[in-house]
């Protein structure tokens, strides 16, 4: 119950106080360098909804310099996969009301940019409650090592989030103020 109430309070606060924000491309560039990811080719990300940090400018710059971009497509049983997407490609409204790419080419990101509702000092995240990203992170890390980056406003940091065995720790959290590893 605590997660549900916390999620509701933070989403309301974000909706009412933070209409537009994005993270600078240079922050993602710093993470790529710090993690020795110069050879990455595939970046998975989300299409921003519900007043999430807008990552589209970062994705556009990454695509322009040669990275392949992929976005999630949700499936039944709270699962998802990532499919290739370009800014020239159309999006469809998916099961969850979120814009999704066509399911033409499944991809496995080297770098995964993740939305969140809250995070703690240990880089655990609170999402919308479906566990989609936790399941995906677990699944992809069995296939390849993927660096995970959560995008958030600094006010979304909570001292200690309640968590269970399914919750996955992120490698980095980017806020408008800093990079947390």
Short mmCIF file of the C-alpha atoms (twelve columns), coordinates in Angstrom:
data_MODEL
# 
_entry.id   MODEL 
# 
loop_
_atom_site.group_PDB 
_atom_site.id 
_atom_site.type_symbol 
_atom_site.label_atom_id 
_atom_site.label_alt_id 
_atom_site.label_comp_id 
_atom_site.label_asym_id 
_atom_site.label_seq_id 
_atom_site.Cartn_x 
_atom_site.Cartn_y 
_atom_site.Cartn_z 
_atom_site.pdbx_PDB_model_num 
ATOM 1   C CA . UNK A 1   0.000  0.000   0.000   1 
ATOM 2   C CA . UNK A 2   2.890  2.348   0.757   1 
ATOM 3   C CA . UNK A 3   4.227  2.130   -2.813  1 
ATOM 4   C CA . UNK A 4   0.789  2.852   -4.250  1 
ATOM 5   C CA . UNK A 5   0.273  5.963   -2.091  1 
ATOM 6   C CA . UNK A 6   3.820  7.209   -2.685  1 
ATOM 7   C CA . UNK A 7   3.408  6.720   -6.436  1 
ATOM 8   C CA . UNK A 8   0.117  8.650   -6.445  1 
ATOM 9   C CA . UNK A 9   1.535  11.576  -4.420  1 
ATOM 10  C CA . UNK A 10  4.674  11.885  -6.558  1 
ATOM 11  C CA . UNK A 11  2.800  11.642  -9.859  1 
ATOM 12  C CA . UNK A 12  0.386  14.373  -8.733  1 
ATOM 13  C CA . UNK A 13  3.250  16.588  -7.583  1 
ATOM 14  C CA . UNK A 14  5.128  16.066  -10.856 1 
ATOM 15  C CA . UNK A 15  2.010  16.756  -12.929 1 
ATOM 16  C CA . UNK A 16  1.252  19.992  -11.069 1 
ATOM 17  C CA . UNK A 17  4.759  21.407  -10.745 1 
ATOM 18  C CA . UNK A 18  7.027  20.179  -13.512 1 
ATOM 19  C CA . UNK A 19  5.505  20.598  -16.938 1 
ATOM 20  C CA . UNK A 20  8.597  20.630  -19.129 1 
ATOM 21  C CA . UNK A 21  12.045 19.333  -18.444 1 
ATOM 22  C CA . UNK A 22  14.710 17.414  -20.188 1 
ATOM 23  C CA . UNK A 23  18.182 16.170  -19.441 1 
ATOM 24  C CA . UNK A 24  21.179 17.451  -21.378 1 
ATOM 25  C CA . UNK A 25  22.736 15.182  -23.964 1 
ATOM 26  C CA . UNK A 26  26.136 15.797  -22.356 1 
ATOM 27  C CA . UNK A 27  24.970 13.832  -19.282 1 
ATOM 28  C CA . UNK A 28  24.299 10.735  -21.398 1 
ATOM 29  C CA . UNK A 29  27.616 11.298  -23.166 1 
ATOM 30  C CA . UNK A 30  29.361 11.344  -19.759 1 
ATOM 31  C CA . UNK A 31  27.763 8.022   -18.809 1 
ATOM 32  C CA . UNK A 32  28.804 6.469   -22.128 1 
ATOM 33  C CA . UNK A 33  32.403 7.535   -21.459 1 
ATOM 34  C CA . UNK A 34  32.412 6.557   -17.746 1 
ATOM 35  C CA . UNK A 35  31.074 3.096   -18.559 1 
ATOM 36  C CA . UNK A 36  33.432 2.502   -21.487 1 
ATOM 37  C CA . UNK A 37  30.423 2.259   -23.787 1 
ATOM 38  C CA . UNK A 38  31.925 4.026   -26.774 1 
ATOM 39  C CA . UNK A 39  31.228 0.901   -28.862 1 
ATOM 40  C CA . UNK A 40  27.517 0.733   -28.081 1 
ATOM 41  C CA . UNK A 41  25.237 0.770   -31.061 1 
ATOM 42  C CA . UNK A 42  21.723 0.330   -29.654 1 
ATOM 43  C CA . UNK A 43  19.933 2.639   -27.225 1 
ATOM 44  C CA . UNK A 44  16.585 1.630   -25.775 1 
ATOM 45  C CA . UNK A 45  14.402 4.323   -24.304 1 
ATOM 46  C CA . UNK A 46  10.815 5.310   -23.585 1 
ATOM 47  C CA . UNK A 47  8.442  7.697   -25.294 1 
ATOM 48  C CA . UNK A 48  7.653  10.304  -22.575 1 
ATOM 49  C CA . UNK A 49  4.117  10.456  -21.195 1 
ATOM 50  C CA . UNK A 50  2.498  11.686  -18.002 1 
ATOM 51  C CA . UNK A 51  5.012  14.532  -17.477 1 
ATOM 52  C CA . UNK A 52  8.044  12.216  -17.511 1 
ATOM 53  C CA . UNK A 53  11.455 13.661  -18.293 1 
ATOM 54  C CA . UNK A 54  11.498 14.223  -22.040 1 
ATOM 55  C CA . UNK A 55  14.300 12.144  -23.559 1 
ATOM 56  C CA . UNK A 56  13.390 12.767  -27.212 1 
ATOM 57  C CA . UNK A 57  16.061 15.437  -27.793 1 
ATOM 58  C CA . UNK A 58  18.714 13.026  -26.495 1 
ATOM 59  C CA . UNK A 59  17.397 10.244  -28.724 1 
ATOM 60  C CA . UNK A 60  17.336 12.539  -31.745 1 
ATOM 61  C CA . UNK A 61  20.975 13.517  -31.185 1 
ATOM 62  C CA . UNK A 62  22.002 9.875   -30.629 1 
ATOM 63  C CA . UNK A 63  20.232 8.826   -33.827 1 
ATOM 64  C CA . UNK A 64  21.847 11.677  -35.754 1 
ATOM 65  C CA . UNK A 65  25.347 10.507  -34.760 1 
ATOM 66  C CA . UNK A 66  24.665 6.893   -35.720 1 
ATOM 67  C CA . UNK A 67  23.071 5.069   -32.799 1 
ATOM 68  C CA . UNK A 68  20.085 2.797   -33.421 1 
ATOM 69  C CA . UNK A 69  17.087 3.682   -31.270 1 
ATOM 70  C CA . UNK A 70  14.487 1.264   -29.979 1 
ATOM 71  C CA . UNK A 71  11.311 1.723   -27.953 1 
ATOM 72  C CA . UNK A 72  9.264  -0.761  -25.924 1 
ATOM 73  C CA . UNK A 73  6.179  -2.625  -27.064 1 
ATOM 74  C CA . UNK A 74  4.146  -4.022  -24.186 1 
ATOM 75  C CA . UNK A 75  2.872  -7.574  -24.200 1 
ATOM 76  C CA . UNK A 76  0.563  -9.603  -22.004 1 
ATOM 77  C CA . UNK A 77  1.653  -10.703 -18.529 1 
ATOM 78  C CA . UNK A 78  3.412  -7.382  -17.823 1 
ATOM 79  C CA . UNK A 79  6.208  -8.018  -20.305 1 
ATOM 80  C CA . UNK A 80  7.701  -5.983  -23.104 1 
ATOM 81  C CA . UNK A 81  10.301 -6.116  -25.852 1 
ATOM 82  C CA . UNK A 82  12.136 -3.341  -27.642 1 
ATOM 83  C CA . UNK A 83  11.798 -2.707  -31.365 1 
ATOM 84  C CA . UNK A 84  13.769 -0.520  -33.737 1 
ATOM 85  C CA . UNK A 85  12.405 2.989   -34.189 1 
ATOM 86  C CA . UNK A 86  13.519 6.123   -35.988 1 
ATOM 87  C CA . UNK A 87  12.122 9.637   -35.839 1 
ATOM 88  C CA . UNK A 88  10.984 9.060   -39.427 1 
ATOM 89  C CA . UNK A 89  8.857  6.070   -38.392 1 
ATOM 90  C CA . UNK A 90  5.229  6.212   -37.274 1 
ATOM 91  C CA . UNK A 91  4.156  5.238   -33.775 1 
ATOM 92  C CA . UNK A 92  1.028  3.329   -32.763 1 
ATOM 93  C CA . UNK A 93  -0.906 3.665   -29.529 1 
ATOM 94  C CA . UNK A 94  -0.198 0.481   -27.588 1 
ATOM 95  C CA . UNK A 95  -2.152 -1.491  -24.983 1 
ATOM 96  C CA . UNK A 96  -1.164 0.894   -22.207 1 
ATOM 97  C CA . UNK A 97  -1.975 4.034   -24.201 1 
ATOM 98  C CA . UNK A 98  1.718  4.666   -24.828 1 
ATOM 99  C CA . UNK A 99  3.158  5.370   -28.299 1 
ATOM 100 C CA . UNK A 100 4.932  2.246   -29.581 1 
ATOM 101 C CA . UNK A 101 6.936  1.430   -32.722 1 
ATOM 102 C CA . UNK A 102 5.927  -1.151  -35.297 1 
ATOM 103 C CA . UNK A 103 7.075  -4.657  -34.397 1 
ATOM 104 C CA . UNK A 104 9.426  -5.038  -37.332 1 
ATOM 105 C CA . UNK A 105 12.865 -5.608  -35.774 1 
ATOM 106 C CA . UNK A 106 13.363 -6.718  -32.167 1 
ATOM 107 C CA . UNK A 107 16.475 -5.212  -30.599 1 
ATOM 108 C CA . UNK A 108 18.481 -5.678  -27.419 1 
ATOM 109 C CA . UNK A 109 19.785 -2.332  -26.133 1 
ATOM 110 C CA . UNK A 110 23.341 -1.783  -24.941 1 
ATOM 111 C CA . UNK A 111 22.109 1.272   -23.036 1 
ATOM 112 C CA . UNK A 112 18.579 1.383   -21.605 1 
ATOM 113 C CA . UNK A 113 17.037 4.732   -20.611 1 
ATOM 114 C CA . UNK A 114 14.266 4.120   -18.086 1 
ATOM 115 C CA . UNK A 115 11.423 6.338   -16.807 1 
ATOM 116 C CA . UNK A 116 10.632 6.401   -13.115 1 
ATOM 117 C CA . UNK A 117 8.315  7.829   -10.510 1 
ATOM 118 C CA . UNK A 118 10.839 7.795   -7.649  1 
ATOM 119 C CA . UNK A 119 14.326 6.543   -6.809  1 
ATOM 120 C CA . UNK A 120 16.433 6.083   -3.703  1 
ATOM 121 C CA . UNK A 121 20.080 6.549   -2.768  1 
ATOM 122 C CA . UNK A 122 20.787 2.948   -3.797  1 
ATOM 123 C CA . UNK A 123 19.473 3.580   -7.367  1 
ATOM 124 C CA . UNK A 124 16.366 1.468   -6.988  1 
ATOM 125 C CA . UNK A 125 13.367 2.875   -8.826  1 
ATOM 126 C CA . UNK A 126 9.664  3.053   -8.301  1 
ATOM 127 C CA . UNK A 127 7.752  2.795   -11.559 1 
ATOM 128 C CA . UNK A 128 4.066  2.792   -12.368 1 
ATOM 129 C CA . UNK A 129 3.489  -0.538  -10.624 1 
ATOM 130 C CA . UNK A 130 3.368  -3.085  -13.443 1 
ATOM 131 C CA . UNK A 131 6.957  -4.296  -13.157 1 
ATOM 132 C CA . UNK A 132 7.514  -4.054  -16.915 1 
ATOM 133 C CA . UNK A 133 11.017 -2.565  -16.681 1 
ATOM 134 C CA . UNK A 134 12.102 -4.820  -13.794 1 
ATOM 135 C CA . UNK A 135 11.109 -7.880  -15.812 1 
ATOM 136 C CA . UNK A 136 12.791 -6.543  -18.938 1 
ATOM 137 C CA . UNK A 137 16.041 -5.684  -17.137 1 
ATOM 138 C CA . UNK A 138 16.157 -9.176  -15.670 1 
ATOM 139 C CA . UNK A 139 15.465 -10.725 -19.082 1 
ATOM 140 C CA . UNK A 140 17.985 -8.686  -21.071 1 
ATOM 141 C CA . UNK A 141 20.762 -9.132  -18.520 1 
ATOM 142 C CA . UNK A 142 20.529 -12.877 -19.189 1 
ATOM 143 C CA . UNK A 143 21.209 -12.109 -22.871 1 
ATOM 144 C CA . UNK A 144 23.790 -9.317  -22.553 1 
ATOM 145 C CA . UNK A 145 25.009 -6.707  -20.100 1 
ATOM 146 C CA . UNK A 146 22.937 -3.567  -20.537 1 
ATOM 147 C CA . UNK A 147 23.702 -0.308  -18.757 1 
ATOM 148 C CA . UNK A 148 20.528 1.108   -17.215 1 
ATOM 149 C CA . UNK A 149 19.936 4.832   -16.738 1 
ATOM 150 C CA . UNK A 150 16.899 6.300   -14.982 1 
ATOM 151 C CA . UNK A 151 15.791 9.849   -15.799 1 
ATOM 152 C CA . UNK A 152 14.168 11.841  -12.998 1 
ATOM 153 C CA . UNK A 153 13.680 15.187  -11.343 1 
ATOM 154 C CA . UNK A 154 15.811 15.612  -8.219  1 
ATOM 155 C CA . UNK A 155 12.655 15.947  -6.070  1 
ATOM 156 C CA . UNK A 156 11.819 12.328  -6.948  1 
ATOM 157 C CA . UNK A 157 14.608 11.011  -4.712  1 
ATOM 158 C CA . UNK A 158 13.234 9.253   -1.637  1 
ATOM 159 C CA . UNK A 159 15.400 8.243   1.321   1 
ATOM 160 C CA . UNK A 160 14.504 4.542   1.150   1 
ATOM 161 C CA . UNK A 161 12.049 2.977   -1.242  1 
ATOM 162 C CA . UNK A 162 10.238 -0.145  -0.176  1 
ATOM 163 C CA . UNK A 163 11.418 -2.927  -2.453  1 
ATOM 164 C CA . UNK A 164 11.092 -6.609  -3.060  1 
ATOM 165 C CA . UNK A 165 13.137 -9.320  -4.792  1 
ATOM 166 C CA . UNK A 166 11.791 -8.308  -8.211  1 
ATOM 167 C CA . UNK A 167 12.946 -4.678  -8.056  1 
ATOM 168 C CA . UNK A 168 16.068 -3.991  -10.116 1 
ATOM 169 C CA . UNK A 169 18.793 -1.527  -9.263  1 
ATOM 170 C CA . UNK A 170 19.739 0.938   -12.020 1 
ATOM 171 C CA . UNK A 171 23.350 1.674   -12.925 1 
ATOM 172 C CA . UNK A 172 22.819 5.443   -13.076 1 
ATOM 173 C CA . UNK A 173 20.173 8.036   -12.240 1 
ATOM 174 C CA . UNK A 174 20.251 11.327  -14.155 1 
ATOM 175 C CA . UNK A 175 18.479 14.351  -12.758 1 
ATOM 176 C CA . UNK A 176 18.467 17.962  -13.895 1 
ATOM 177 C CA . UNK A 177 21.204 18.533  -11.283 1 
ATOM 178 C CA . UNK A 178 23.565 15.548  -11.356 1 
ATOM 179 C CA . UNK A 179 24.542 12.026  -12.339 1 
ATOM 180 C CA . UNK A 180 24.183 9.432   -9.590  1 
ATOM 181 C CA . UNK A 181 26.065 6.143   -9.851  1 
# 
